[in-house]
Coordinates of C-alpha atoms in Angstrom, one line a residue:
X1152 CA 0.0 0.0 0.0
X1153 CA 1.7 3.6 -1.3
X1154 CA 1.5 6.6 1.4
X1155 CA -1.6 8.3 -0.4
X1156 CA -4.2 5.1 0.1
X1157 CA -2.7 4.4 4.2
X1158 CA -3.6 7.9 4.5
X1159 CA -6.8 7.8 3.3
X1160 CA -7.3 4.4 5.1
X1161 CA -6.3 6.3 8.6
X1162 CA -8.7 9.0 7.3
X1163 CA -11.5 6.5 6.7
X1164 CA -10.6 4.9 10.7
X1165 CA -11.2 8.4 11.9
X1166 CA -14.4 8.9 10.4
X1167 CA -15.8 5.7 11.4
X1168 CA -14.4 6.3 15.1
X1169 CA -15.8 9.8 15.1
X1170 CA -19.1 8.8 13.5
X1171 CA -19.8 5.9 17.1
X1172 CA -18.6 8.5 19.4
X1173 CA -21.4 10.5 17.9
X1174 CA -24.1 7.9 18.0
X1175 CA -23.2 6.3 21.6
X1176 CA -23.8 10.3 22.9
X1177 CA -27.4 11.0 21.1
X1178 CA -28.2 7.7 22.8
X1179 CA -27.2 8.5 26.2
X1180 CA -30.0 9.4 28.4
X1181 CA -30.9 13.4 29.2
X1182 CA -29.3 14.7 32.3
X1183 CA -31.7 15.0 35.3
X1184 CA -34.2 18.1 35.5
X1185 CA -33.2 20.6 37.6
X1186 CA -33.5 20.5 41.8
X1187 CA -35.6 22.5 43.4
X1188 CA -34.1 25.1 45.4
X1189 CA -35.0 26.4 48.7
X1190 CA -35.5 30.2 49.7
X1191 CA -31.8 29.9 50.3
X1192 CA -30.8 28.8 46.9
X1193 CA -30.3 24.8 48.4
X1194 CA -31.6 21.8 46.8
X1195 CA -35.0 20.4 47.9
X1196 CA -33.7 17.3 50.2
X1197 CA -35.9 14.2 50.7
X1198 CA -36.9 14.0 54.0
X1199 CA -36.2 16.8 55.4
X1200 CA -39.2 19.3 56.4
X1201 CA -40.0 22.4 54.7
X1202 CA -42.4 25.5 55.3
X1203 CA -44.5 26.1 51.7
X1204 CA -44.8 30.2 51.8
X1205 CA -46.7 32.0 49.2
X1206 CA -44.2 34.1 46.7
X1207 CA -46.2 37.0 47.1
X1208 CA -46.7 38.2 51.0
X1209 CA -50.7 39.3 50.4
X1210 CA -51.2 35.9 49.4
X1211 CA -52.2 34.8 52.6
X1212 CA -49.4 32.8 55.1
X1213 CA -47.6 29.5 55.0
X1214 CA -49.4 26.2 54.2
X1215 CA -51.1 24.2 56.8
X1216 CA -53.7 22.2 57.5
X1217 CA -58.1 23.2 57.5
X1218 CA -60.7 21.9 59.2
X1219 CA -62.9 22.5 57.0
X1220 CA -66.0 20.0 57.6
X1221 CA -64.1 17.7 59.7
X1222 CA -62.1 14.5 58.9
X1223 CA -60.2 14.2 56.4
X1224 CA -58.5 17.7 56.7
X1225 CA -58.0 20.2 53.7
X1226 CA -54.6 21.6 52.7
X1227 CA -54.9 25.4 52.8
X1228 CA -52.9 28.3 54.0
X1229 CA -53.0 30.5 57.5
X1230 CA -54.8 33.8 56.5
X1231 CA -51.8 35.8 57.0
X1232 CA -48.6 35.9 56.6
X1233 CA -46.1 35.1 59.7
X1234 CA -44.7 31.9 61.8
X1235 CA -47.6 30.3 61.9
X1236 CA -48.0 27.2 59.5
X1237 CA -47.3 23.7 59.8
X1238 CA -44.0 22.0 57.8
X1239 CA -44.5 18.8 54.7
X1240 CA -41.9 16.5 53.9
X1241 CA -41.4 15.4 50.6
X1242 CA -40.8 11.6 49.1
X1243 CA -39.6 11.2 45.6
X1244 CA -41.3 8.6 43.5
X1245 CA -38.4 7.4 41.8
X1246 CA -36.6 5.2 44.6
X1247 CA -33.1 6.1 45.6
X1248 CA -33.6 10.2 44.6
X1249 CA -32.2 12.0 47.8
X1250 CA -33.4 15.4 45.7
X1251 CA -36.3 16.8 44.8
X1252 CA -36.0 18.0 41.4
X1253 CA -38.7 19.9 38.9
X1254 CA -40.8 18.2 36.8
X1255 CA -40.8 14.8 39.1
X1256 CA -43.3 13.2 40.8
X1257 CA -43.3 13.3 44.5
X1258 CA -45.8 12.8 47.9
X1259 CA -46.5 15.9 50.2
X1260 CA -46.8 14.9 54.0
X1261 CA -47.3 17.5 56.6
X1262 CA -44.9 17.0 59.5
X1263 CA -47.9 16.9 62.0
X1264 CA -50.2 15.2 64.0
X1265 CA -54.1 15.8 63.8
X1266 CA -57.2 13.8 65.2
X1267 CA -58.2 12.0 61.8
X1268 CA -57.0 8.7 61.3
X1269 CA -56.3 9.6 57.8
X1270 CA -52.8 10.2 56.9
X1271 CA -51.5 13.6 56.6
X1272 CA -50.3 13.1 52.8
X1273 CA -51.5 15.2 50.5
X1274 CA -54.2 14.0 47.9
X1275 CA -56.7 15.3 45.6
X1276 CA -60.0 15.1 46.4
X1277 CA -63.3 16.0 45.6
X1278 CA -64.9 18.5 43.3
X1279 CA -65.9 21.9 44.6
X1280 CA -69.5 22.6 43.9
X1281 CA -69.5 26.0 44.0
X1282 CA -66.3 27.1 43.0
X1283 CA -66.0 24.0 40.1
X1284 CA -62.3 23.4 41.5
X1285 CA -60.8 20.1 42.8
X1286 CA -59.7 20.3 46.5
X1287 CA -56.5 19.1 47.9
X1288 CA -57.0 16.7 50.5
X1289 CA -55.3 14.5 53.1
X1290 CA -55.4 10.9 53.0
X1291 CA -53.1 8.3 51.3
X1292 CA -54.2 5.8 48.7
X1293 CA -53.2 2.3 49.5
X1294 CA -51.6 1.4 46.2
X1295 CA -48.2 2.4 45.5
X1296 CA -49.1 3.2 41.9
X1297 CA -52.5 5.1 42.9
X1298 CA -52.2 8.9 40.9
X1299 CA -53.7 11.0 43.4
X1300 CA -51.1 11.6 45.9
X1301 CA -48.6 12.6 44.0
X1302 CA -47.8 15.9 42.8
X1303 CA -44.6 18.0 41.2
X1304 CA -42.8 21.0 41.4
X1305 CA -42.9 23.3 38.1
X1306 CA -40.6 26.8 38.1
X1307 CA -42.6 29.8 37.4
X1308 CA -41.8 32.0 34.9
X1309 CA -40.5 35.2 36.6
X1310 CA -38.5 35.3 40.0
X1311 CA -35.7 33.0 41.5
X1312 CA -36.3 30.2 43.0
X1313 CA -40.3 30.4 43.0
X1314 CA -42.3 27.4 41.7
X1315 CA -45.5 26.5 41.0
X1316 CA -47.1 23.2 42.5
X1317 CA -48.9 21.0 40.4
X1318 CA -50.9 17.5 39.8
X1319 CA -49.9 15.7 36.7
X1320 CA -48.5 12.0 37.8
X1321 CA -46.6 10.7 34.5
X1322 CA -43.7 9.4 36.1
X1323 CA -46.6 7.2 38.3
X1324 CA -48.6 6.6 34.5
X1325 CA -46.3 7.6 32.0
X1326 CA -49.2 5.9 29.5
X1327 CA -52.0 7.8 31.5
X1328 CA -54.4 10.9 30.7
X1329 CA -54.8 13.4 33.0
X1330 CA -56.9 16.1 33.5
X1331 CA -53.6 18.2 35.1
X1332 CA -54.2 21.0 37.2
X1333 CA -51.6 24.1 39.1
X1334 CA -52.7 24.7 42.4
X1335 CA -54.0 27.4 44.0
X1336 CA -56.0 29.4 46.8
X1337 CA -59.5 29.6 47.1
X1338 CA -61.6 31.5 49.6
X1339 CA -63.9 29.9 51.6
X1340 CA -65.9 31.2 54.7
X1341 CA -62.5 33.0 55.6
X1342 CA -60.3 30.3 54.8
X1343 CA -57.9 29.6 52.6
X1344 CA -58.1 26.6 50.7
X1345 CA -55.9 24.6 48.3
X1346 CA -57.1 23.8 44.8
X1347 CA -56.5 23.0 41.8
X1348 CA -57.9 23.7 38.2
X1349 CA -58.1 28.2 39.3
X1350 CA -55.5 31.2 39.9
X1351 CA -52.0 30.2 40.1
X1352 CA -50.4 30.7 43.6
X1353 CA -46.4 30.6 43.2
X1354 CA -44.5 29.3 46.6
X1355 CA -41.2 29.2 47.8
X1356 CA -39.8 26.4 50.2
X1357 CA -38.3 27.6 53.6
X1358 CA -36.1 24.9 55.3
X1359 CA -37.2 24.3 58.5
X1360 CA -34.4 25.6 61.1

């Protein structure tokens, strides 16, 4: 073989090489979505108990729970803003995640004991008649794969570190539809009610000192 075909021979060996590095990286997974930071600018950590506190400070006051006809209680807010307000802890869906990251599913369980025998998890519940909104509940489903108590953290679109909660399960159901929903506040009788399916209440995550 003269110098001119090994060169294009090496050439050839270079492309080929270059051409599977290529393919073996499209085919590599995406990297994790992004953490969830706290008011600090920290990750979200599993286990580890949190105060959810509206964005805006007119908004009403941390989350916590309502009696709102009895057992089981609602998830709402205190009706102003202060150190009042109960903390949740949050468990990742996919087993082994230590972080709670956007986009990912995740159960919501306030660090508290009430007199229901119902679990302090959050779930969604029933339809509001009057307002047409779906409540947010506490209560655990039995099944491991049941939809309704999980729920995800989505950024919002202006400010840092300020999210949006929502319901929308596909890491539970990837092959599911759902009716998704953001939640939000709702008035009620002077108090403040969680729901979904209305206005938009951005949060921030305080890490419980």
């Amino acid at each position: 073989m003269n110098s001119f075909g090994f060169m294009r021979l090496i050439g050839s060996l270079s492309f080929m090489i270059w051409l599977i590095l290529a393919i073996s990286a499209a085919a590599q997974p995406s990297s994790s979505p992004a953490p969830v930071l706290d008011s600090a600018g920290s990750p979200l950590e599993a286990g580890v108990e949190y105060y959810i506190n509206p964005a805006i400070t007119d908004n009403g006051g941390r989350f916590t729970l309502i009696n709102r006809n009895g057992c089981p209680f609602n998830v709402g807010q205190e009706n102003v803003s202060g150190l009042e307000g109960l903390p949740v802890i949050f468990t990742p869906f996919l087993e082994g995640e230590t972080v709670i990251r956007e986009d990912r599913d995740f159960k919501i369980v306030f660090s508290a004991a009430t007199i229901c025998v119902q679990s302090t998890a959050w779930k969604v519940g029933e339809t509001d008649a009057a307002s047409g909104r779906r409540l947010i509940v506490t209560g655990e489903s039995q099944s491991k794969l049941a939809t309704d108590n999980y729920f995800r953290i989505v950024k919002a679109q202006v400010g840092d570190n300020i999210y949006n909660i929502s319901w929308c399960p596909t890491d539970v159901c990837p092959t599911c539809k759902f009716n998704c929903g953001t939640a939000g506040g709702l008035d009620e009788n002077g108090k403040i009610l969680l729901a979904l399916d209305g206005n938009v209440l951005p949060v921030t995550f305080e890490r419980r000192a």
